[in-house]
Amino acid sequence: IPDFVVLLTSGKKMMVEVKRADKLTQPKVKKKVAAAQVWCSTNNAEYQLWTDAKIAEIVKQFKSCTTAL
């Protein structure tokens, strides 16, 4: 079960998984990532894996946008 499934107004589908960077080398996580990538490729969806670093980047961008309001 993915963390997020996003359907954009354009019709594009995205599956987003959130994992801590230090967990990415674990065999169980690698299997889940591989299975998600296969599902996405057969279901015309984009797969994204967000680590704690990616989320920190998103939060930083969001904060910079909201301070401009």
GROMACS .gro file of C-alpha atoms in nm, residues 6-45:
model
   40
    6VAL     CA    1  -0.216   1.133  -0.662
    7LEU     CA    2  -0.442   1.194  -0.959
    8LEU     CA    3  -0.370   1.530  -1.119
    9THR     CA    4  -0.634   1.729  -1.305
   10SER     CA    5  -0.436   1.652  -1.622
   11GLY     CA    6  -0.515   1.284  -1.567
   12LYS     CA    7  -0.157   1.198  -1.472
   13LYS     CA    8  -0.124   0.940  -1.192
   14MET     CA    9   0.154   0.938  -0.936
   15MET     CA   10   0.245   0.699  -0.658
   16VAL     CA   11   0.453   0.853  -0.380
   17GLU     CA   12   0.634   0.648  -0.119
   18VAL     CA   13   0.797   0.811   0.182
   19LYS     CA   14   1.102   0.640   0.331
   20ARG     CA   15   1.385   0.749   0.555
   21ALA     CA   16   1.710   0.758   0.358
   22ASP     CA   17   1.880   0.521   0.603
   23LYS     CA   18   1.616   0.254   0.528
   24LEU     CA   19   1.664   0.246   0.150
   25THR     CA   20   1.926  -0.029   0.159
   26GLN     CA   21   1.706  -0.273   0.352
   27PRO     CA   22   1.600  -0.574   0.141
   28LYS     CA   23   1.232  -0.539   0.237
   29VAL     CA   24   1.229  -0.173   0.129
   30LYS     CA   25   1.411  -0.256  -0.196
   31LYS     CA   26   1.145  -0.519  -0.277
   32LYS     CA   27   0.863  -0.275  -0.206
   33VAL     CA   28   1.023  -0.010  -0.426
   34ALA     CA   29   1.073  -0.258  -0.709
   35ALA     CA   30   0.712  -0.378  -0.686
   36ALA     CA   31   0.582  -0.021  -0.684
   37GLN     CA   32   0.792   0.066  -0.989
   38VAL     CA   33   0.655  -0.236  -1.178
   39TRP     CA   34   0.298  -0.146  -1.085
   40CYS     CA   35   0.350   0.212  -1.199
   41SER     CA   36   0.506   0.112  -1.529
   42THR     CA   37   0.217  -0.123  -1.608
   43ASN     CA   38  -0.048   0.126  -1.494
   44ASN     CA   39   0.081   0.438  -1.667
   45ALA     CA   40   0.174   0.607  -1.339
   0.00000   0.00000   0.00000
